[in-house]
The first five atom37 places (N, CA, C, CB, O) and aatype in JSON, in Angstrom:
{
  "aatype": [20, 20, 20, 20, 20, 20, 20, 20, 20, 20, 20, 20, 20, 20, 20, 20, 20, 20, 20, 20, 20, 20, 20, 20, 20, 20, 20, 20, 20, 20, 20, 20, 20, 20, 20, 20, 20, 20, 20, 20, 20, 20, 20, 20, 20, 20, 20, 20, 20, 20, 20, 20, 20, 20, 20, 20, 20, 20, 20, 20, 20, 20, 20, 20, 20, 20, 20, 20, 20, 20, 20, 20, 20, 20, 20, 20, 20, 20, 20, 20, 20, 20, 20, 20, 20, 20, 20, 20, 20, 20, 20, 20, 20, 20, 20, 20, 20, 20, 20, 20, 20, 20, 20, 20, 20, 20, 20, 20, 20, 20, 20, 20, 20, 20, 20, 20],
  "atom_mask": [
    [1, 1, 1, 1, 1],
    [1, 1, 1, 1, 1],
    [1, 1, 1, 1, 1],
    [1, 1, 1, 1, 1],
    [1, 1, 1, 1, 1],
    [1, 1, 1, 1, 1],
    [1, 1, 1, 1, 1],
    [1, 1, 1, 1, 1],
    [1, 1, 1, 1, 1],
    [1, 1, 1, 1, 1],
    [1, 1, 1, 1, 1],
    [1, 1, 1, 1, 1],
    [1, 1, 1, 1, 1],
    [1, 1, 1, 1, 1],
    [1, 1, 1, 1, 1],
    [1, 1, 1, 1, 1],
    [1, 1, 1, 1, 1],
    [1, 1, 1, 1, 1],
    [1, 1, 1, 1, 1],
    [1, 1, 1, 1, 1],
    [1, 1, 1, 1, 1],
    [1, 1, 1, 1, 1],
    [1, 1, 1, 1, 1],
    [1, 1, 1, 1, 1],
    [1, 1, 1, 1, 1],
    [1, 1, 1, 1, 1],
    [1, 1, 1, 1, 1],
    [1, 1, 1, 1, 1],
    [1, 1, 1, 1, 1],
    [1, 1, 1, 1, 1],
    [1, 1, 1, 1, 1],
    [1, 1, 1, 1, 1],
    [1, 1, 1, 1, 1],
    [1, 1, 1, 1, 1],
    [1, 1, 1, 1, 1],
    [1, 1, 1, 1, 1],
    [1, 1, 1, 1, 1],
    [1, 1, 1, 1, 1],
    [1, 1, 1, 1, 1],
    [1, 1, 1, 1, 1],
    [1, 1, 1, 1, 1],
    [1, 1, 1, 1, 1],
    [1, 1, 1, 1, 1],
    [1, 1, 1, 1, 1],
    [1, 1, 1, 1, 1],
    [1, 1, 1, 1, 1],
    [1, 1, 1, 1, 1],
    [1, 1, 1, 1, 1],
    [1, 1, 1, 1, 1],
    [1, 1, 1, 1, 1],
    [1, 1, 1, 1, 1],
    [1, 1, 1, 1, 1],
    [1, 1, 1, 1, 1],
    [1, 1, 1, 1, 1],
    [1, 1, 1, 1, 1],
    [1, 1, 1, 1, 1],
    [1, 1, 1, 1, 1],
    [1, 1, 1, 1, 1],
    [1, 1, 1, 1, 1],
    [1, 1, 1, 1, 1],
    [1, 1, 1, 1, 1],
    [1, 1, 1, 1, 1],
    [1, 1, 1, 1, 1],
    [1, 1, 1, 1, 1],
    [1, 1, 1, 1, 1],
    [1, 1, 1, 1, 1],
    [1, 1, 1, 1, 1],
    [1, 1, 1, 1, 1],
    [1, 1, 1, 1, 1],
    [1, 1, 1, 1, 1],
    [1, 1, 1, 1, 1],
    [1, 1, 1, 1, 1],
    [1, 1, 1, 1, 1],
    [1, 1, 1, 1, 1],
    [1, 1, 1, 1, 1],
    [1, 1, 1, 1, 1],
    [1, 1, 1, 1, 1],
    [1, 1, 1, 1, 1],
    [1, 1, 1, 1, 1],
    [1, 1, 1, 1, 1],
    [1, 1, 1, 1, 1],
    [1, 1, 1, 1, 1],
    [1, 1, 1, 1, 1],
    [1, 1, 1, 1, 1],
    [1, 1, 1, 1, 1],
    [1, 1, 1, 1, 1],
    [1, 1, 1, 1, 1],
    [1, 1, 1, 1, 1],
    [1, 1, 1, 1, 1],
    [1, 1, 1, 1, 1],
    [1, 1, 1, 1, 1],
    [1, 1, 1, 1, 1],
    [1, 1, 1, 1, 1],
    [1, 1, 1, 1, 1],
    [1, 1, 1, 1, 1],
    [1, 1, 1, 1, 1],
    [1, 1, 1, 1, 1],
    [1, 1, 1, 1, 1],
    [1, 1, 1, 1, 1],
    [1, 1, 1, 1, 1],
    [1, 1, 1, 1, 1],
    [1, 1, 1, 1, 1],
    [1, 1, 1, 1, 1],
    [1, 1, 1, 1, 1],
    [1, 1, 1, 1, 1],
    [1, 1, 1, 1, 1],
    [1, 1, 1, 1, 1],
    [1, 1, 1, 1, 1],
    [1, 1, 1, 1, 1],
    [1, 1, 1, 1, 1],
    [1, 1, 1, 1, 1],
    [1, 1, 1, 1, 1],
    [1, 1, 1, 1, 1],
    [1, 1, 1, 1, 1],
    [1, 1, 1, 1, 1],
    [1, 1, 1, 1, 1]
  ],
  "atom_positions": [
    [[0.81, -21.76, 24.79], [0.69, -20.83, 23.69], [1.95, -20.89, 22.84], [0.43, -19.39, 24.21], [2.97, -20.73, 23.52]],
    [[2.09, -21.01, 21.97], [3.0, -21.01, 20.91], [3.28, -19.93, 20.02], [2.69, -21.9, 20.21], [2.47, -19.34, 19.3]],
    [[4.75, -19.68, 20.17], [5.36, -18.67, 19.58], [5.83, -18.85, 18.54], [6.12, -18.21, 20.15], [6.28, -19.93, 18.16]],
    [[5.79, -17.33, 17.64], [6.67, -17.65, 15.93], [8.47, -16.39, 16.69], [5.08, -16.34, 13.56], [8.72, -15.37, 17.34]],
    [[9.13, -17.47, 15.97], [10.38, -16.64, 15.96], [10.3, -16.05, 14.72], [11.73, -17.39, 16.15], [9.39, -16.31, 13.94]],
    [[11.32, -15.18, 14.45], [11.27, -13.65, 12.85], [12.53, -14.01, 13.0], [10.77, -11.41, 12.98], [13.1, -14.08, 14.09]],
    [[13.3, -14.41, 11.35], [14.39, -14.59, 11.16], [15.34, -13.64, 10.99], [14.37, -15.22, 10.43], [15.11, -12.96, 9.98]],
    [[16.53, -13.25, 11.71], [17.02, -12.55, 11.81], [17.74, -11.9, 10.36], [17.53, -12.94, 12.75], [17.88, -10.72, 10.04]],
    [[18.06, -12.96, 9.76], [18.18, -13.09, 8.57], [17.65, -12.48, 6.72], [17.97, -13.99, 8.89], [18.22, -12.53, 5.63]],
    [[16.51, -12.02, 7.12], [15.7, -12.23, 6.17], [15.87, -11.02, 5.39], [14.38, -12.54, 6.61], [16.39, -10.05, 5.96]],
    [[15.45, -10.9, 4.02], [15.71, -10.27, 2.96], [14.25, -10.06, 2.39], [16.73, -11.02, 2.1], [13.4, -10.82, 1.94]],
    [[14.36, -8.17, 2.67], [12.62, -7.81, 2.53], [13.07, -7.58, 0.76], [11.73, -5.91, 3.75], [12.48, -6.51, 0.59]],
    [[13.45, -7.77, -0.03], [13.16, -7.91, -1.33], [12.73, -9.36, -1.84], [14.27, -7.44, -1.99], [11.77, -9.71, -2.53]],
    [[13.78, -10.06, -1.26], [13.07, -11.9, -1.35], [12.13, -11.61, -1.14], [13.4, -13.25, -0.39], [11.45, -11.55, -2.17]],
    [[11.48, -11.29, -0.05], [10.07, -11.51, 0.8], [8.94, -11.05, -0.35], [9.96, -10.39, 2.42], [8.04, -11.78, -0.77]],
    [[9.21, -9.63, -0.77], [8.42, -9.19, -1.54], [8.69, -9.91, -2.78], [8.47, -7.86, -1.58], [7.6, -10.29, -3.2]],
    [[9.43, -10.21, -3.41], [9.44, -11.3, -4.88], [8.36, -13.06, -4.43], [11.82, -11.89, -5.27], [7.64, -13.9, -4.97]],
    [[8.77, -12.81, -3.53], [7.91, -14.32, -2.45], [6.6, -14.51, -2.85], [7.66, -14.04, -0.55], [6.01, -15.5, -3.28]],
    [[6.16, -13.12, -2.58], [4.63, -12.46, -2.14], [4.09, -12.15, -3.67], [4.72, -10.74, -0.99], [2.95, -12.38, -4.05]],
    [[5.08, -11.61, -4.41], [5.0, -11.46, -5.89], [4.39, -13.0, -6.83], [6.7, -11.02, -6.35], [3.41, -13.02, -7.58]],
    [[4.97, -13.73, -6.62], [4.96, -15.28, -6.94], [3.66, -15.65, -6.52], [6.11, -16.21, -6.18], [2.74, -15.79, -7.32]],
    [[3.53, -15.83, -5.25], [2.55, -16.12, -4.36], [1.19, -16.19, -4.8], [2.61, -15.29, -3.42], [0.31, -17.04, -4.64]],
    [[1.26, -14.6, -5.66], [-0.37, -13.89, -6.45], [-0.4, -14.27, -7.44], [-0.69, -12.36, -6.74], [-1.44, -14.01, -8.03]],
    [[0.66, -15.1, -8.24], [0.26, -15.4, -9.71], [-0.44, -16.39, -9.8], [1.24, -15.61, -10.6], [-0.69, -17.15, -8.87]],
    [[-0.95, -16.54, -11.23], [-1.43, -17.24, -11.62], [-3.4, -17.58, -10.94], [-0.27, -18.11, -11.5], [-4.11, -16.66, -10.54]],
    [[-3.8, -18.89, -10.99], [-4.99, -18.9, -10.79], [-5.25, -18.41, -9.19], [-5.45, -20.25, -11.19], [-4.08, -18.02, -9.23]],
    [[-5.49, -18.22, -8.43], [-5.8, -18.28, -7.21], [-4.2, -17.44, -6.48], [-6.22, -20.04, -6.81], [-3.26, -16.99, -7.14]],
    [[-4.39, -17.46, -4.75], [-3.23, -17.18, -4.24], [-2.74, -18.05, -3.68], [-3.2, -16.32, -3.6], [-3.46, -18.86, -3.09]],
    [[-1.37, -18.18, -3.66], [-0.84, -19.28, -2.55], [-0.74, -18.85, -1.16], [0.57, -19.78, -2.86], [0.25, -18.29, -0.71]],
    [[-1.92, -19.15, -0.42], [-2.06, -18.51, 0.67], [-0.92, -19.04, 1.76], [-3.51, -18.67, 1.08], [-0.39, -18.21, 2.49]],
    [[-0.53, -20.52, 1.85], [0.75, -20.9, 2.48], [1.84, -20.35, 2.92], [1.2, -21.49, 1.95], [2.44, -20.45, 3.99]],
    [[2.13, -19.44, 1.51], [3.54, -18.79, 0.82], [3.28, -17.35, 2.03], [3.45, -18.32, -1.51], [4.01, -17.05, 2.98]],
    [[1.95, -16.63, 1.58], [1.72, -15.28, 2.27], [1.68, -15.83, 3.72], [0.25, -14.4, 1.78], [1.74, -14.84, 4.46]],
    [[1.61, -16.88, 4.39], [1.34, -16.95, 5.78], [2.87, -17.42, 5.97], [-0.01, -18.0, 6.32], [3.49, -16.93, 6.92]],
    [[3.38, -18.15, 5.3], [4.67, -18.47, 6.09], [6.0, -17.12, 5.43], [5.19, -20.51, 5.63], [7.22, -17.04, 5.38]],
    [[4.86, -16.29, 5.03], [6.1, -14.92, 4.71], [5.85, -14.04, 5.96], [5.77, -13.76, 3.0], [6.66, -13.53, 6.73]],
    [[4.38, -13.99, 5.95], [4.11, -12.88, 6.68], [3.77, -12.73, 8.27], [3.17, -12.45, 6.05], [3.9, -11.68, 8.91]],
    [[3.17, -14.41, 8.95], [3.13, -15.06, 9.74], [4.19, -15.54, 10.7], [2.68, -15.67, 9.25], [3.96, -16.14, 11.75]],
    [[5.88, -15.08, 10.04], [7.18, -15.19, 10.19], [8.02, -13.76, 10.21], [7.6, -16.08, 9.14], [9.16, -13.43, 9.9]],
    [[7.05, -13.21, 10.65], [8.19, -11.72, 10.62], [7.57, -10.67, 11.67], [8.25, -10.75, 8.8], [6.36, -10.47, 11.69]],
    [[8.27, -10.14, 12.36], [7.98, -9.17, 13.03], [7.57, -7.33, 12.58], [9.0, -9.38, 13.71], [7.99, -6.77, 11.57]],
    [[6.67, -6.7, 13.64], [6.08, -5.36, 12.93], [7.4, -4.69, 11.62], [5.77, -3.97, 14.49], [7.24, -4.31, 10.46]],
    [[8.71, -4.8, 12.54], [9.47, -3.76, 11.55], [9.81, -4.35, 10.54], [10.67, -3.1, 12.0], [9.95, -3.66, 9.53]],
    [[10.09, -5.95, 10.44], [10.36, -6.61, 8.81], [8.79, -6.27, 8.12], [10.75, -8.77, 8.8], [8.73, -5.72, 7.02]],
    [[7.88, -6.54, 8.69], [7.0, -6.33, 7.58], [6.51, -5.23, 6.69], [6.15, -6.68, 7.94], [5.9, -5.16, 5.63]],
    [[7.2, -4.09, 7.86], [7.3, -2.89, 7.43], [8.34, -2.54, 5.97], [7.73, -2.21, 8.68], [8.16, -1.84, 4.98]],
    [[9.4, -3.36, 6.42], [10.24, -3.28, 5.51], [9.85, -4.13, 4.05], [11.45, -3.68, 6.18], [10.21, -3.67, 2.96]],
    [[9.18, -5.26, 4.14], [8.77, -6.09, 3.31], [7.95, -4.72, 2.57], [7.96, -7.52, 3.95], [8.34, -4.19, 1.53]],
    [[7.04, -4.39, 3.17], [6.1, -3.28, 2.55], [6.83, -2.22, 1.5], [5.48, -2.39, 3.81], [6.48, -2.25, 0.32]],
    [[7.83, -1.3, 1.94], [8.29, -1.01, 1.21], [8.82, -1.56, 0.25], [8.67, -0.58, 1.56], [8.48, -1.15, -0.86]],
    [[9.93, -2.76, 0.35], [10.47, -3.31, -0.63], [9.66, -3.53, -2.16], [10.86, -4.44, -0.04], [10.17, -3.39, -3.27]],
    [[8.12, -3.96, -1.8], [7.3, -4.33, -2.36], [6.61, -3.15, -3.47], [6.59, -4.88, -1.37], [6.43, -3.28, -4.68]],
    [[6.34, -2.08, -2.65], [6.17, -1.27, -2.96], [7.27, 0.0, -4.28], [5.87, -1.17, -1.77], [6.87, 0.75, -5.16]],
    [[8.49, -0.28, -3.85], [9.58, 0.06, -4.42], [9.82, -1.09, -5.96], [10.77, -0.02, -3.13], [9.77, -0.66, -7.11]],
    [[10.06, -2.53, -5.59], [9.95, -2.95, -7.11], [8.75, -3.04, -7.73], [10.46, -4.17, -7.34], [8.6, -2.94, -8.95]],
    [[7.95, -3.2, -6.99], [6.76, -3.39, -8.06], [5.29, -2.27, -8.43], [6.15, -4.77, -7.53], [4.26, -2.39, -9.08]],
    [[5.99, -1.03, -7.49], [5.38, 0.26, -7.56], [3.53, 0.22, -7.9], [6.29, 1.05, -8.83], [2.86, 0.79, -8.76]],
    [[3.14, -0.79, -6.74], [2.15, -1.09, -6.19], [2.02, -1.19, -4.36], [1.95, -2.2, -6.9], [3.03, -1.27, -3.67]],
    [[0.76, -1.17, -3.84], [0.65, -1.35, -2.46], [0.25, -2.54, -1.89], [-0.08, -0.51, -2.02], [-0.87, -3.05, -1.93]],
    [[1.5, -3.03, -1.23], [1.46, -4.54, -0.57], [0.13, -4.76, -0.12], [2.46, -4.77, 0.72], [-0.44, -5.85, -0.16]],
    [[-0.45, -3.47, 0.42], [-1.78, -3.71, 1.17], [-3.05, -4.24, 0.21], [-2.21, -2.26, 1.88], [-3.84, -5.15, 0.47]],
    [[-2.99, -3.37, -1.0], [-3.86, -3.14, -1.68], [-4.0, -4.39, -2.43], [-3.67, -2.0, -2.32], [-5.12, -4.81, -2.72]],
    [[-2.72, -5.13, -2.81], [-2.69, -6.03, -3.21], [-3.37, -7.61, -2.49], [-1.57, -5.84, -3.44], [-4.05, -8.52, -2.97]],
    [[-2.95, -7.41, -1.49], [-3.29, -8.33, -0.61], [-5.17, -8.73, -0.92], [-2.84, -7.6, 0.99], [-5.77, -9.7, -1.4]],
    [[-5.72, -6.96, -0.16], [-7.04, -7.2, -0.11], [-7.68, -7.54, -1.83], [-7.69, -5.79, 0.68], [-8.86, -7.87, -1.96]],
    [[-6.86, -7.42, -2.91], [-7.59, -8.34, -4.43], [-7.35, -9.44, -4.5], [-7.21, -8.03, -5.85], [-7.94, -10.19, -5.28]],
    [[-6.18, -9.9, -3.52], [-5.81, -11.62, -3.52], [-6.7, -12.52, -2.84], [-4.44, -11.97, -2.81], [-7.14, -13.55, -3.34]],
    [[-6.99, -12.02, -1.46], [-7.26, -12.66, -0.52], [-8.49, -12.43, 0.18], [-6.36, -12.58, 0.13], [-8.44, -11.25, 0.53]],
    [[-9.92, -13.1, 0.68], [-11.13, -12.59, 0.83], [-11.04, -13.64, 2.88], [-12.58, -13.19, -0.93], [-10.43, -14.48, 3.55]],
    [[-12.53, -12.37, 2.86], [-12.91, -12.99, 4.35], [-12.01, -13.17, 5.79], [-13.24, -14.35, 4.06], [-11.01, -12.68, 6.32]],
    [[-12.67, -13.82, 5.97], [-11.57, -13.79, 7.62], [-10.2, -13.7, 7.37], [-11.59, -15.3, 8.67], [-9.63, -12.93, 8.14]],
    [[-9.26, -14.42, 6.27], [-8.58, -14.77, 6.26], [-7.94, -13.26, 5.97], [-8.6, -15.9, 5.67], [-7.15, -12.68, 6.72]],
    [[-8.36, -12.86, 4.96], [-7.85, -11.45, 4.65], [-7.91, -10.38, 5.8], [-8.67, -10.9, 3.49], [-7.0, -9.57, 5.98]],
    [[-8.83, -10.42, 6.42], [-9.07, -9.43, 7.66], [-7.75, -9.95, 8.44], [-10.73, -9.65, 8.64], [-6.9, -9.11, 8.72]],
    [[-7.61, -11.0, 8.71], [-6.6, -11.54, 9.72], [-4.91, -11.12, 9.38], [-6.81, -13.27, 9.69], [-4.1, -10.85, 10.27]],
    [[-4.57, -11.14, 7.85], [-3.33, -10.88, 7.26], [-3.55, -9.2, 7.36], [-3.11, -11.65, 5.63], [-2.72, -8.38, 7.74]],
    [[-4.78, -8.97, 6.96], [-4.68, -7.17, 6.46], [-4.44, -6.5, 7.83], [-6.39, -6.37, 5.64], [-3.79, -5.47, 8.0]],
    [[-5.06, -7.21, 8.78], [-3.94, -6.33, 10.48], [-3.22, -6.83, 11.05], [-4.48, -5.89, 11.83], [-2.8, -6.34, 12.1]],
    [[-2.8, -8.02, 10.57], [-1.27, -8.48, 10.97], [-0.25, -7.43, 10.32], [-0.88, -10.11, 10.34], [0.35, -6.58, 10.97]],
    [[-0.14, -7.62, 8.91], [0.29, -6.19, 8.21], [0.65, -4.4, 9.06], [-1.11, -5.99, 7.2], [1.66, -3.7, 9.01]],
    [[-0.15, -4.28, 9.49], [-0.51, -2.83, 9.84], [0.21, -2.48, 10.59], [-1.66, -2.49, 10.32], [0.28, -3.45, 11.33]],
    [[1.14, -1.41, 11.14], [1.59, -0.95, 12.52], [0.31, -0.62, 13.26], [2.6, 0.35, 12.48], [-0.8, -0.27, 12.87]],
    [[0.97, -0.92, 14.84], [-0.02, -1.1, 15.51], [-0.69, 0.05, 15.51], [0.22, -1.57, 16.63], [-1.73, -0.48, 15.14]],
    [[-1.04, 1.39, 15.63], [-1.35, 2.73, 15.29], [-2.13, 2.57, 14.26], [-0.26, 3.61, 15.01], [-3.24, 2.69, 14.77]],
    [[-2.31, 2.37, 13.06], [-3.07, 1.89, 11.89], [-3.8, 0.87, 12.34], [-2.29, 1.47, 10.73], [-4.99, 1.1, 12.14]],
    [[-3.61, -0.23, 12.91], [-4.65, -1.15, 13.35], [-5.54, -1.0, 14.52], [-4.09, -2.23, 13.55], [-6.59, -1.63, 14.62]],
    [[-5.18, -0.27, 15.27], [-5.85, 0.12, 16.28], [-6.81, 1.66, 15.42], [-4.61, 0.42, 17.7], [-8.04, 1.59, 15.49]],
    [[-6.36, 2.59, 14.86], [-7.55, 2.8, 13.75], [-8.32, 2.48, 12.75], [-7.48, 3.28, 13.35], [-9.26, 3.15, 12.32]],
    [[-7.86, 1.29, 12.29], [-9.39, 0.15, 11.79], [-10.04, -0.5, 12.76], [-9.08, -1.21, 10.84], [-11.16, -0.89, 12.43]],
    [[-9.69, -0.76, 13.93], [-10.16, -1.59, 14.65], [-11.33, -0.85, 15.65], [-9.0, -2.23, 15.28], [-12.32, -1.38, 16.18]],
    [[-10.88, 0.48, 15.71], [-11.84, 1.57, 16.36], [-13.1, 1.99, 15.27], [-10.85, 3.06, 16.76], [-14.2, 2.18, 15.79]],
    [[-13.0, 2.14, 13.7], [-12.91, 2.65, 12.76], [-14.64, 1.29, 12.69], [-11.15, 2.73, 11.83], [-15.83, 1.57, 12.72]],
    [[-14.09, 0.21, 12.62], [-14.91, -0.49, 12.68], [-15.93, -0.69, 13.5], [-14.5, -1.12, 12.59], [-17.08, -0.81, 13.09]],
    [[-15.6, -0.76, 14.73], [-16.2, -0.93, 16.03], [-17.13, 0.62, 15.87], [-14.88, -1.11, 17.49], [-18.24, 0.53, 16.39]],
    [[-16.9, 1.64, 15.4], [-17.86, 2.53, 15.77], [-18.96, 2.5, 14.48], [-17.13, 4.01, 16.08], [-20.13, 2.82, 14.66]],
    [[-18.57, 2.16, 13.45], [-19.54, 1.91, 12.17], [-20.49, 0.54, 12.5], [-18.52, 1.63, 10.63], [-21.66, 0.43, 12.12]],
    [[-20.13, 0.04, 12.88], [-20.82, -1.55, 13.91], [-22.3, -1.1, 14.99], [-19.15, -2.24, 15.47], [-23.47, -1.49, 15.02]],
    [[-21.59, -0.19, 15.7], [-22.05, 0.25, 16.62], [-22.51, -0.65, 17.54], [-22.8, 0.99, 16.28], [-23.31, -0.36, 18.44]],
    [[-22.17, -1.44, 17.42], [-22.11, -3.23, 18.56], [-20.86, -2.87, 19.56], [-21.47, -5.25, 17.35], [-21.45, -2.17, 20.38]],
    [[-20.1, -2.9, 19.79], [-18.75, -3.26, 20.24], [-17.92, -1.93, 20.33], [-18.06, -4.33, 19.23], [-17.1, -1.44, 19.54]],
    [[-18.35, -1.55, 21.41], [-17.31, -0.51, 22.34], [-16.2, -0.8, 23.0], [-17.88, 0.03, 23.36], [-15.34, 0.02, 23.32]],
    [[-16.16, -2.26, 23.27], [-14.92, -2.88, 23.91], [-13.97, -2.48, 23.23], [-14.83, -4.31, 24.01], [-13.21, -1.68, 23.77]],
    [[-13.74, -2.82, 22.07], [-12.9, -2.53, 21.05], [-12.03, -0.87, 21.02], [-13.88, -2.77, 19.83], [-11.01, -0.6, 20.39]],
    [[-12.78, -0.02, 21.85], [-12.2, 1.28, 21.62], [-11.53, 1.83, 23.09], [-13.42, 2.32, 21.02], [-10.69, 2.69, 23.31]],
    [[-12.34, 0.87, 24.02], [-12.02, 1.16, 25.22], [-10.52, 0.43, 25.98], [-13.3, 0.81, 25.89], [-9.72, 0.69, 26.88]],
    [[-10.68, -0.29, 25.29], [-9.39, -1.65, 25.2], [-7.95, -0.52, 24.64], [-9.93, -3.38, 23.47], [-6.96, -0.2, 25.3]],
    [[-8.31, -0.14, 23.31], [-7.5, 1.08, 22.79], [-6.88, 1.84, 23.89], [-8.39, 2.07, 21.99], [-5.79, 1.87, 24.46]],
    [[-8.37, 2.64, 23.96], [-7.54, 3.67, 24.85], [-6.78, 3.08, 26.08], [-8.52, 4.76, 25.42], [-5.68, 3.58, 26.33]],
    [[-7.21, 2.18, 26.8], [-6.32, 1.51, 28.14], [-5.12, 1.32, 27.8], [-6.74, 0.12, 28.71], [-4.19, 1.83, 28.43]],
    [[-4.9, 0.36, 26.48], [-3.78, -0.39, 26.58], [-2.57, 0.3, 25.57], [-4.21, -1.92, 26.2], [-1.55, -0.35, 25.3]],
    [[-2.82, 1.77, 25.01], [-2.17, 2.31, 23.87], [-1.12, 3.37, 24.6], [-3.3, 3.02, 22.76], [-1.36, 4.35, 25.31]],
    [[-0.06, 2.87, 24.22], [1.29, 4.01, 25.02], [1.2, 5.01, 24.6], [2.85, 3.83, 24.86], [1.14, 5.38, 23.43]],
    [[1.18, 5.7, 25.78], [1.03, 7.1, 25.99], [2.17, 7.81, 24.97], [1.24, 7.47, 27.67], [3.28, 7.52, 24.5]],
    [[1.39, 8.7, 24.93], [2.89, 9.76, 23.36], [3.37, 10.38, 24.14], [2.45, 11.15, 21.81], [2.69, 10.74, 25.1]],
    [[4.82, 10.75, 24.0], [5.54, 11.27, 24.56], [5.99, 12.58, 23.76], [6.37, 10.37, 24.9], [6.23, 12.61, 22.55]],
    [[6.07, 13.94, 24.89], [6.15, 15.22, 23.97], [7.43, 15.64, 23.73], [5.46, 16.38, 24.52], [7.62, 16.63, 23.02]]
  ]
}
């Protein structure tokens, strides 16, 4: 199984000017969004999010889902997410489906307990 390292390095305003670029013009450069977003861990992307959000006073998310369609988008749009948010689309879905209970039961097993 093969692992991505998250550069310790990285600069969530680049990232978001990256991602900015990325959407112009005809089509998206989907490359650009996978080797931005595909390369960073929950809290950079968190931070990317804001950054994004702060210069260009739009939602990284929102943006994404007008760029990008189908699997591919489903796949970036909960990579994106803290896990808490993805695990409520992922339940969110699974019960509008009404196929796939695994999906909620998996949740509840594997979701750390809150602490009071």
């Amino acid at each position: 199984m093969a692992t991505l390292s998250a550069p310790n390095n990285h600069s969530p305003n680049e990232d978001a000017e990256a991602l900015r670029k990325a959407f112009e013009g005809w089509g998206t450069d989907e490359k650009t969004v996978i080797t931005i977003l595909g390369h960073r861990n929950s809290n950079q992307i968190q931070q990317i999010r804001k950054a994004y959000e702060g210069i260009y006073n739009e939602d990284l998310i929102k943006r994404l889902e007008s760029e990008i369609k189908g699997d591919f988008e489903k796949a970036v749009y909960r990579w994106i997410l803290e896990p808490a948010e993805r695990d409520a689309v992922l339940a969110n879905v699974a019960i509008k489906s009404g196929k796939n209970y695994n999906v909620i039961v998996e949740i509840s097993l594997f979701s750390p307990p809150k602490s009071s």
